[in-house]
Coordinates of C-alpha atoms in Angstrom, one line a residue:
X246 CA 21.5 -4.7 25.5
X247 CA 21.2 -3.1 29.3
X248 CA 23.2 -5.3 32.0
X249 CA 20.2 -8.0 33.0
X250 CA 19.9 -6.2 36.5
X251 CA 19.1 -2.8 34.8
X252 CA 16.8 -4.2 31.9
X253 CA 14.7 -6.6 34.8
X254 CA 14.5 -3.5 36.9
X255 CA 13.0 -1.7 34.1
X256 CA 10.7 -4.2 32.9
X257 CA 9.4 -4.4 36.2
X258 CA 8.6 -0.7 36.0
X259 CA 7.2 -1.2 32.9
X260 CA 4.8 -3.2 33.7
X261 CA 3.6 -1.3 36.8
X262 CA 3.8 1.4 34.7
X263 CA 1.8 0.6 31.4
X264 CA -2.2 0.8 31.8
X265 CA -2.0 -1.5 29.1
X266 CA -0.2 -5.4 29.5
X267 CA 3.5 -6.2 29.1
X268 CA 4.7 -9.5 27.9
X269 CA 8.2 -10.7 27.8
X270 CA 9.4 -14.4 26.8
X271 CA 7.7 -16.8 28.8
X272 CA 4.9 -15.1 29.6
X273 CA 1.6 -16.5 29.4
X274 CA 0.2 -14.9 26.2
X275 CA 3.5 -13.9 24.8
X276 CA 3.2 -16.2 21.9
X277 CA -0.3 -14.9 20.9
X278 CA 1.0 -11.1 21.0
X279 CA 3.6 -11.7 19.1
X280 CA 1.7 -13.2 16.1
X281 CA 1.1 -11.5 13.1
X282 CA -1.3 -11.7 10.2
X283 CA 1.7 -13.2 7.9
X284 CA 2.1 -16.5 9.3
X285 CA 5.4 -16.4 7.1
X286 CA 6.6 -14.0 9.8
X287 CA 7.9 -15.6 13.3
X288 CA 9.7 -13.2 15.3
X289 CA 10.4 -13.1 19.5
X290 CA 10.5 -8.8 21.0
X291 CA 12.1 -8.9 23.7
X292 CA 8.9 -6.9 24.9
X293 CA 5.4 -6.2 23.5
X294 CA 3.9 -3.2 25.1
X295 CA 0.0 -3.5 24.5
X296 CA -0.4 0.6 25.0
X297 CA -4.0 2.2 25.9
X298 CA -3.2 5.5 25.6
X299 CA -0.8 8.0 24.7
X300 CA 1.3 8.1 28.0
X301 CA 1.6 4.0 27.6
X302 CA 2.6 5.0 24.4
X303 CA 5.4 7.2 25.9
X304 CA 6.4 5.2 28.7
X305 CA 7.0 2.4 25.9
X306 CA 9.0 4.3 23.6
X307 CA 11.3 6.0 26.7
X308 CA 11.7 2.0 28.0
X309 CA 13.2 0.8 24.8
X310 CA 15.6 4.6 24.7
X311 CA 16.1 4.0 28.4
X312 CA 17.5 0.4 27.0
X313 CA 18.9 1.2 24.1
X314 CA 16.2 -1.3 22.0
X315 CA 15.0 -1.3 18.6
X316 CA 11.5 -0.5 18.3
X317 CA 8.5 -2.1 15.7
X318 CA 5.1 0.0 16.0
X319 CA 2.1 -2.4 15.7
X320 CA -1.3 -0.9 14.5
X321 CA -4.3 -2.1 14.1
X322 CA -4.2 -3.8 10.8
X323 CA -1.8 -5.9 8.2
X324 CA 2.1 -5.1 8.2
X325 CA 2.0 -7.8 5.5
X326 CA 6.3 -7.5 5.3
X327 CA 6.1 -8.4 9.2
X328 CA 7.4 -4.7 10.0
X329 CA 5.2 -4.7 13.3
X330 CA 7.4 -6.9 15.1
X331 CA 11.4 -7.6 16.0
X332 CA 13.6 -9.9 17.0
X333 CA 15.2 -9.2 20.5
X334 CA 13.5 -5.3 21.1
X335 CA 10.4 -3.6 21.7
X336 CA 6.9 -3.7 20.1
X337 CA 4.5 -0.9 20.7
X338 CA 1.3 -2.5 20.2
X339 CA -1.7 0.1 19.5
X340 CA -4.4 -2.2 18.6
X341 CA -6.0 -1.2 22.5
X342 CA -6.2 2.3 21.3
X343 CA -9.0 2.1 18.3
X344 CA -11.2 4.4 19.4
X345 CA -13.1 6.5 17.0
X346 CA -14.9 10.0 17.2
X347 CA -16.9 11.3 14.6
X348 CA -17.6 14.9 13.9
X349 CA -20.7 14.8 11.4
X350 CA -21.3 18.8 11.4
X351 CA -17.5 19.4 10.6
X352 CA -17.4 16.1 8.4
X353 CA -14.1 15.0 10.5
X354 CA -13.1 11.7 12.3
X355 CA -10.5 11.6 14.6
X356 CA -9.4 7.6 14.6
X357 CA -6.8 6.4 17.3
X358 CA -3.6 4.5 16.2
X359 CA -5.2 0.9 16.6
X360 CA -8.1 1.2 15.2
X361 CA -9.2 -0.9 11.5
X362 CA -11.1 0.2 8.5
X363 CA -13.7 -1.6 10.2
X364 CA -13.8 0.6 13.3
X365 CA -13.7 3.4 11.4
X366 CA -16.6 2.8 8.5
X367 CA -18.7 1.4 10.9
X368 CA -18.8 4.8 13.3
X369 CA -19.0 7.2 10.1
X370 CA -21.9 5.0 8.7
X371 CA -24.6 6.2 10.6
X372 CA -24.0 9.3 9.6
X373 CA -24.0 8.7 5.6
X374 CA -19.9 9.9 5.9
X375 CA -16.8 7.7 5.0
X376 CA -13.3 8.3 3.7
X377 CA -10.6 6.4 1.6
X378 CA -10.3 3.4 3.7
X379 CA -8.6 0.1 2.5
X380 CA -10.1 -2.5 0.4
X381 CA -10.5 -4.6 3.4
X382 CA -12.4 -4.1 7.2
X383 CA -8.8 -5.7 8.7
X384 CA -6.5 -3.0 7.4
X385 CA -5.2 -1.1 9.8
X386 CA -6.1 2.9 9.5
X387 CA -2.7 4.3 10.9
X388 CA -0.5 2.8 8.5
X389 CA -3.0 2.8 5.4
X390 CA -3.0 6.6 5.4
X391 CA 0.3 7.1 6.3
X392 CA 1.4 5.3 3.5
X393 CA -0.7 6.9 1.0
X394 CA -3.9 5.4 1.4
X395 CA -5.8 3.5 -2.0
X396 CA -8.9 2.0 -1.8
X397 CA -12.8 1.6 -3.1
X398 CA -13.3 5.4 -3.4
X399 CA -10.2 6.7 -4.0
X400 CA -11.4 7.7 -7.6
X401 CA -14.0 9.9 -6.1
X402 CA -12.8 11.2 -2.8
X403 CA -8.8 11.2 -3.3
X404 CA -6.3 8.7 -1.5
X405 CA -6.6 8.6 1.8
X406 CA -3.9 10.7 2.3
X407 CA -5.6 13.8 0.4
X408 CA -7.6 13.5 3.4
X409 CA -5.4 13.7 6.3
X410 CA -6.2 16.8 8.6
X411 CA -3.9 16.6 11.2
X412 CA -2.0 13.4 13.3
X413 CA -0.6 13.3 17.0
X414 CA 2.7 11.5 17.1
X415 CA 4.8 10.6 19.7
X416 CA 8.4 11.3 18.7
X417 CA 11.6 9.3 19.5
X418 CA 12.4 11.5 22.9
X419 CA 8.4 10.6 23.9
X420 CA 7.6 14.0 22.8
X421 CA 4.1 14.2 22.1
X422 CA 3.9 16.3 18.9
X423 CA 0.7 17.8 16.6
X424 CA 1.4 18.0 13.0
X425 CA -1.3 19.9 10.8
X426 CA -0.9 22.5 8.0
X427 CA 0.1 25.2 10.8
X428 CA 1.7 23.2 13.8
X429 CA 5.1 21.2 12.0
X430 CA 4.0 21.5 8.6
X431 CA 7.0 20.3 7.3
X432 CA 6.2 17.0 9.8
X433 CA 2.7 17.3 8.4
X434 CA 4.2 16.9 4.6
X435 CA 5.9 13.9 5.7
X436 CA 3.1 11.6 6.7
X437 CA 1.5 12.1 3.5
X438 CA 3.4 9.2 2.5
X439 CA 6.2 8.5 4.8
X440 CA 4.8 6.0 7.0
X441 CA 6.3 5.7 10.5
X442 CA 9.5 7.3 10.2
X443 CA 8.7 10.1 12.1
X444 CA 7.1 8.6 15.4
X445 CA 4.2 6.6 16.9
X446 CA 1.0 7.8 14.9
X447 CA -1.4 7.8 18.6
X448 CA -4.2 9.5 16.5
X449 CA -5.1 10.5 12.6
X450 CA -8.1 13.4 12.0
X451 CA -9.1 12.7 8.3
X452 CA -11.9 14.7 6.1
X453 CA -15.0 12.9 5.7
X454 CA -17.3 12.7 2.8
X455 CA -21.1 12.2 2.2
X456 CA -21.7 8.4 1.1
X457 CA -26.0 8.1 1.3
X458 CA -25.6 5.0 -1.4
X459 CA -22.8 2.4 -2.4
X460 CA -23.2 -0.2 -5.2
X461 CA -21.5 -3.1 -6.7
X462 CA -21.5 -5.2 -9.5
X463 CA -19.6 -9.0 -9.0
X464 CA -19.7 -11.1 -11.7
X465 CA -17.3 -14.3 -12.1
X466 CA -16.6 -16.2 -15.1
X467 CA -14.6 -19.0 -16.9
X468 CA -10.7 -18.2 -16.8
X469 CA -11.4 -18.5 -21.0
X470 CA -13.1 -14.8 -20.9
X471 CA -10.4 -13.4 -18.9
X472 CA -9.5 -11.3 -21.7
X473 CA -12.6 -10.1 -22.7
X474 CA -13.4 -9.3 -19.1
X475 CA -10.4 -7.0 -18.9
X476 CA -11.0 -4.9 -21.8
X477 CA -14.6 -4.6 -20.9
X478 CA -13.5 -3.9 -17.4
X479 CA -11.0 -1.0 -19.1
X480 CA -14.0 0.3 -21.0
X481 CA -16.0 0.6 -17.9
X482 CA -13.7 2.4 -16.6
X483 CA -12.3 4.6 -19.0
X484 CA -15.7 5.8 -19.9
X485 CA -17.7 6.2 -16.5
X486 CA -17.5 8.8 -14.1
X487 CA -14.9 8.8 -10.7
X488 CA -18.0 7.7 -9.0
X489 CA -17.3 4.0 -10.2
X490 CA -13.9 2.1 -9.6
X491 CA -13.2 -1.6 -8.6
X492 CA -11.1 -4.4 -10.1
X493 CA -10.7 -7.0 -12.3
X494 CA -9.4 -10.4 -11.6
X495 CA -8.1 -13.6 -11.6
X496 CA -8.6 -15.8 -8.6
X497 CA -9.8 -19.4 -7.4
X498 CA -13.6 -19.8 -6.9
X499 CA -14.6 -19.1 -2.9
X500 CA -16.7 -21.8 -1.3
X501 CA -19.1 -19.0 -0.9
X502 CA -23.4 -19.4 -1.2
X503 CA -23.0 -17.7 -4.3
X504 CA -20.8 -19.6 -5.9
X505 CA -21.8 -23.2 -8.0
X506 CA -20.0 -25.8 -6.0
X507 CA -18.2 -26.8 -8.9
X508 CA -16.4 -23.8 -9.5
X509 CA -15.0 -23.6 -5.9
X510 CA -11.3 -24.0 -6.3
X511 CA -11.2 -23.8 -9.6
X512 CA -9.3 -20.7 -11.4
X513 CA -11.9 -17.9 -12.3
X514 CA -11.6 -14.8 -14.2
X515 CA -13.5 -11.5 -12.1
X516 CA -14.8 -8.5 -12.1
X517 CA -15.8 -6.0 -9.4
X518 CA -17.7 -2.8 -9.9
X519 CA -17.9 -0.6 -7.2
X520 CA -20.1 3.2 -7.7
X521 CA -20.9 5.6 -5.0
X522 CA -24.8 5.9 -6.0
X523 CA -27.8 3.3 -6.6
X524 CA -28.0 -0.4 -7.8
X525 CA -30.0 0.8 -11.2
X526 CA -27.3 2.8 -11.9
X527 CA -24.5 0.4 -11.3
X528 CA -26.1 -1.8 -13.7
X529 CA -26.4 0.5 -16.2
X530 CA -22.2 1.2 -16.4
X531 CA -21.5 -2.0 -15.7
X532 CA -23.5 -3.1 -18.8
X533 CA -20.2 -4.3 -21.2
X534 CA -19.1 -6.5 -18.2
X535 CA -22.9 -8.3 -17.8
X536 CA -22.9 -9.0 -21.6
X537 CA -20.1 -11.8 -21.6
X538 CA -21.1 -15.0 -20.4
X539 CA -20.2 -15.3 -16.7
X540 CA -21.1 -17.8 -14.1
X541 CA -21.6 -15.4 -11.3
X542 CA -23.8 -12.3 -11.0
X543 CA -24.5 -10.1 -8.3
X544 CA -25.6 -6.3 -8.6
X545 CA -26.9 -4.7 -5.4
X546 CA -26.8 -1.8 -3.2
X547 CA -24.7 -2.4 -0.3
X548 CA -23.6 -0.2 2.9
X549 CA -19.5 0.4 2.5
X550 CA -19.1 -0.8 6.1
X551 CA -20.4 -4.3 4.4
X552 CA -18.5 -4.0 1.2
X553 CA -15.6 -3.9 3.0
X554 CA -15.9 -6.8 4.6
X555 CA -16.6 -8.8 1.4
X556 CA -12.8 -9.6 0.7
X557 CA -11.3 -9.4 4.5
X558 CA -8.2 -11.1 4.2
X559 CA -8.0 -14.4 5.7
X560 CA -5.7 -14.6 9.0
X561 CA -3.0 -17.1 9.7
X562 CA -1.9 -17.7 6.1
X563 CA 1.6 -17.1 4.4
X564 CA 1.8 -13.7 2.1
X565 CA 3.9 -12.0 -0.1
X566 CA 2.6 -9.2 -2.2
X567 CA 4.0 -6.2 -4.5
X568 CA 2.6 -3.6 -7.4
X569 CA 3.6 -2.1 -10.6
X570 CA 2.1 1.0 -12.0
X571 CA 1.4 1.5 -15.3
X572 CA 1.5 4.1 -17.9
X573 CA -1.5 2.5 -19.4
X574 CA -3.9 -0.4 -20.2
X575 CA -2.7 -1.6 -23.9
X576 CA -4.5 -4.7 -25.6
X577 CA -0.6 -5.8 -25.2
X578 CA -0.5 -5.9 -21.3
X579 CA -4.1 -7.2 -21.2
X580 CA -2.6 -10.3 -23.1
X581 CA 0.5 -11.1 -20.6
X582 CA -2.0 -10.2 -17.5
X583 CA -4.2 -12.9 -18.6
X584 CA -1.7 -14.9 -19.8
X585 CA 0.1 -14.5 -15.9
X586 CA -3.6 -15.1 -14.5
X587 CA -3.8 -19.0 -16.2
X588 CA -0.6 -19.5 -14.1
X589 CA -1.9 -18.4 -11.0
X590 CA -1.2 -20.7 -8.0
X591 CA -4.5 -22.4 -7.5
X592 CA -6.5 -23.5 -5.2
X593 CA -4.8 -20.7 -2.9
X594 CA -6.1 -17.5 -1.5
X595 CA -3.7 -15.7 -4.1
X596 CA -5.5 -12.7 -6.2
X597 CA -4.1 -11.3 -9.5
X598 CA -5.4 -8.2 -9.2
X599 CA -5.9 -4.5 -11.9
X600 CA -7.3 -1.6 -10.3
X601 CA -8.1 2.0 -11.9
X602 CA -6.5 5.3 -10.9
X603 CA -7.3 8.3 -12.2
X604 CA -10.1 10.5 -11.4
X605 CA -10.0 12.2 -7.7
X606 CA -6.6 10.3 -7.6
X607 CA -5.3 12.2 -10.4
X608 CA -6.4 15.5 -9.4
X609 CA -5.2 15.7 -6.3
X610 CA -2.4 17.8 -4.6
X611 CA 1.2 17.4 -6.3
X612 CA 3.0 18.3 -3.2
X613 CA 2.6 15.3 -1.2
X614 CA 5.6 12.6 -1.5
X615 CA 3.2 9.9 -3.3
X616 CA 4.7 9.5 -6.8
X617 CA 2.2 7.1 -8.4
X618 CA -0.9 9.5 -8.3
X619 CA -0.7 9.9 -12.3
X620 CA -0.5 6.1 -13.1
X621 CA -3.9 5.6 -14.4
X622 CA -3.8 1.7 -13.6
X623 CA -2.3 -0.4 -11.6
X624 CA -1.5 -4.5 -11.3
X625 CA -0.8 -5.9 -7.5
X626 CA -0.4 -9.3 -7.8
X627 CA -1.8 -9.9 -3.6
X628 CA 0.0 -14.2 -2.9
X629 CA -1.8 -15.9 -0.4
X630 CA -1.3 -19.4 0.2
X631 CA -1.2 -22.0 3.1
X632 CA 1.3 -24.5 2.7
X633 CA 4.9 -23.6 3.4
X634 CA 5.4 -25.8 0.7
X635 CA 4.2 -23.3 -2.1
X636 CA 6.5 -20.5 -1.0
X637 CA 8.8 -20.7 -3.7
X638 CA 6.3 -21.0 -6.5
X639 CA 4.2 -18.1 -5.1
X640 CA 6.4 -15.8 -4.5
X641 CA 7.6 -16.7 -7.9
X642 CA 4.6 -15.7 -9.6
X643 CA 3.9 -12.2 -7.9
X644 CA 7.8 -11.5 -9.3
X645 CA 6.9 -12.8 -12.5
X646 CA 3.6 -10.6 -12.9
X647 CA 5.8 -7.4 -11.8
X648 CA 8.4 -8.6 -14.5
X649 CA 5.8 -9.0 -16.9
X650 CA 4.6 -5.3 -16.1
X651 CA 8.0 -3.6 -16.4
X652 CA 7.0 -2.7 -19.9
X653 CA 4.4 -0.3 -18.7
X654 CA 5.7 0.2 -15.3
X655 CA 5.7 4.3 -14.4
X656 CA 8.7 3.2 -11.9
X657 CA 6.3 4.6 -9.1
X658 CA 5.0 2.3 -6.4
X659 CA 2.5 2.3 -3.6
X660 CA 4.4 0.7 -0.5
X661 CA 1.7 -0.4 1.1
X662 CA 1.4 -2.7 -1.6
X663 CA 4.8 -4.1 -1.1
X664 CA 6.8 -5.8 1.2
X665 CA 10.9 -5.0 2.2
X666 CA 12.3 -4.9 -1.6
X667 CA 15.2 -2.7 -1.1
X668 CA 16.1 0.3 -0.8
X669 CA 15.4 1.7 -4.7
X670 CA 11.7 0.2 -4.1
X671 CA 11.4 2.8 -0.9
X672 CA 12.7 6.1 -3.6
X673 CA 9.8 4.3 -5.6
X674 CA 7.3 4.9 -3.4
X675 CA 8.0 8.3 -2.1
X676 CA 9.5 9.8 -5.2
X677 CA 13.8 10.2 -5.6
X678 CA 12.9 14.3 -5.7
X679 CA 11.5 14.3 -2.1
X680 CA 14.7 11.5 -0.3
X681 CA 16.4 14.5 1.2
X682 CA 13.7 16.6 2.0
X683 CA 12.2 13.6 4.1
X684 CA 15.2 12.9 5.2
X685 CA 15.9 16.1 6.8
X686 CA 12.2 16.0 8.4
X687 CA 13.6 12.6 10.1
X688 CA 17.0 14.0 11.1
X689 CA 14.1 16.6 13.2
X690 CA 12.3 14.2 14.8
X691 CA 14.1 10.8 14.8
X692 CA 17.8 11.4 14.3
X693 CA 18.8 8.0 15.8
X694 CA 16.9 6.2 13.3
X695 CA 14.7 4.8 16.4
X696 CA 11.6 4.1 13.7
X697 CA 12.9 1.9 11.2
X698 CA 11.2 -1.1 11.5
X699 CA 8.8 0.7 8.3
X700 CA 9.9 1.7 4.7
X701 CA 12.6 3.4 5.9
X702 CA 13.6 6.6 5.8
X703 CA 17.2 7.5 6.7
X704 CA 18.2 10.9 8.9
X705 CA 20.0 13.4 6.7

């Protein structure tokens, strides 16, 4: 750390500097910027820089070089492992900077730093457009695609990162840098995957798709049908087109309208059907999952923007989540998943959660550094819970679901999914082949290992 007189003289600076607002320890508002959506994550920056544009975004990151500071980069969305904030250095906070611009003719979005799924779907949706987004309206973009990007229409459009068309970065000198396939290509490779190793994403330009219909079939039912809901779910699947993905589930009954009060917080068994296309013919594939008794029906059309609302993830509550992909969908695994589900902390906010690959997914490019793209399933076991009181047996559970998977497991993760679990987890997610190659891309742009508040990548 700076002598005090220095670092006070360049706060000060800061904060005449910064279009956006500074906040240090004590100020008013301090405590509010530095919370996170993990309420299991309490950490104090010695400064949060709450940037509106990309020279904020440089005057931030040449403050914490200038000082010699660690530096977390806050999106817009989740950062469920609490990587968007330090202890005693500087958090560039983008969630000012959420701007979106849509481009119908060239079916293009160009989405600044900050913004959410949220911001994003509801801009293209006018416009019958939308792109990978997450499973959520909350989730930040930035991040999402940067670390691969899986969500609702991944199946038919490719993960997000399929469609990345270009990013602005601010590097760790506050070099504002374009990467696309002809300006830093070799950067460009790197964020399909890589996170924020590389610098501070101020802006992402991602393909767009038509979307003029979205669909979904939700049907709940007693934990005792679990299995049967998971093969059906599997047949679904494995016979419909890449228009139709989803997940099934275990998970406690929502006091939601639709919901029979005495069900809420109770453990149910789940399925959702999502299809890019009309109710009828959401009904139609969904046909093996309506035939077993369930408690809970709803097929409908729906605009995405909506759907993505439907399962926002509550604020304020304690979470620890992780992944395993799998080389398949046995009647074996079906039995420990459900077996796992009847365990499942309850009442909590926990899901137990198997979600299809394949299709788009599948077929996409090789090159990227996103290792799990041939897993045709996978099981995320997503802890949620209130009470500091059930950390143990939560976390407990989402690493007894992934021991349970190992069987199966391809090795391959998707980070996002995941929390800090080591260094082998990180080769996991970006593939053991393509360490040195992204290593050499950091030792370009970040040598000093400034960004490493993120599934970190080391200079090679």
């Amino acid at each position: 750390m700076a002598p005090f007189s220095k670092a006070a003289t360049a706060l000060a600076a800061l904060r005449e500097d910064l279009a956006g607002e500074v906040f240090a320890p004590g100020d008013p508002g301090y405590d509010g910027a530095r919370t996170v959506f993990n309420a299991m994550i309490d950490r104090r920056p010695a400064v949060i820089a709450q940037c509106e544009s990309v020279a904020d975004v440089v005057t931030a990151v040449r403050f914490a070089r200038d000082l010699d500071l660690h530096v977390a980069v806050r999106g817009g969305g989740h950062s469920v492992a609490g990587m968007a904030v330090n202890d005693g250095g500087v958090v560039i906070d983008l969630r000012r900077m959420h701007e979106v611009t849509v481009h119908p003719a060239a079916k293009a979005v160009r989405v600044e730093g900050g913004a959410t799924m949220s911001h994003l779907d509801r801009a293209c949706q006018p416009y019958d457009l939308a792109t990978t987004g997450g499973r959520a309206s909350t989730t930040g973009v930035g991040g999402f695609v940067l670390g691969g990007g899986s969500g609702w229409l991944d199946r038919k459009f490719g993960l997000a990162v399929d469609n990345l068309l270009g990013a602005e970065l601010v590097t760790a000198d506050g070099s504002v840098v374009e990467a696309t396939a002809d300006e830093n290509p070799e950067l460009f490779w790197a964020l399909h995957g890589g996170g924020g190793n590389f610098g501070v994403a101020t802006s992402l330009t991602l393909r767009l798709h038509d979307l003029p219909a979205m669909s979904i079939a939700l049907l709940l039912y007693l934990p005792e049908h679990g299995p049967d809901v998971i093969r059906a779910f599997r047949e679904v699947v494995e016979a419909g087109p890449p228009e139709l993905s989803g997940a099934a589930l275990y998970l406690t009954g929502p006091p939601e309208e639709f919901v029979p009060p005495h069900l809420v917080g109770k453990l149910m068994a789940g399925a959702l059907v999502t299809y890019t296309g009309p109710e009828d013919e959401v009904r139609k594939l969904a046909g093996p999952l309506l035939a077993i008794p369930h408690e809970v029906e709803m097929v409908t059309g729906i605009p995405y923007a909506d759907l993505q609302c439907m399962l926002d993830d509550p604020p304020d509550m304690r979470n620890y989540w992780s992944a395993e992909y799998l080389t398949g969908l046995p009647d074996e695994f079906v039995d420990a998943f459900c077996a796992r589900g009847e365990t499942m902390p309850v009442p909590t906010g926990t899901q137990h959660l198997l979600m299809p690959q394949g299709g788009a997914i599948a077929a996409g490019p090789r090159t990227w550094p996103v290792p799990y793209r041939d897993a045709p399933w996978a099981v995320h076991p997503f802890g949620v819970w209130e009470d500091p009181a059930d950390d143990e047996r939560c976390r407990q559970w989402v690493k007894d679901v992934r021991a349970d998977a190992r069987p199966w497991s391809t090795g391959a993760v998707y980070l996002n999914f995941t929390g800090d679990e080591g260094a082998e987890r990180v080769a996991a997610g970006l593939g053991a082949e393509n360490l040195a190659r992204l290593g050499s891309v950091k030792r370009q742009y970040d040598p000093d290992n400034v960004f490493r508040f993120n599934h970190n990548v080391k200079p090679l």
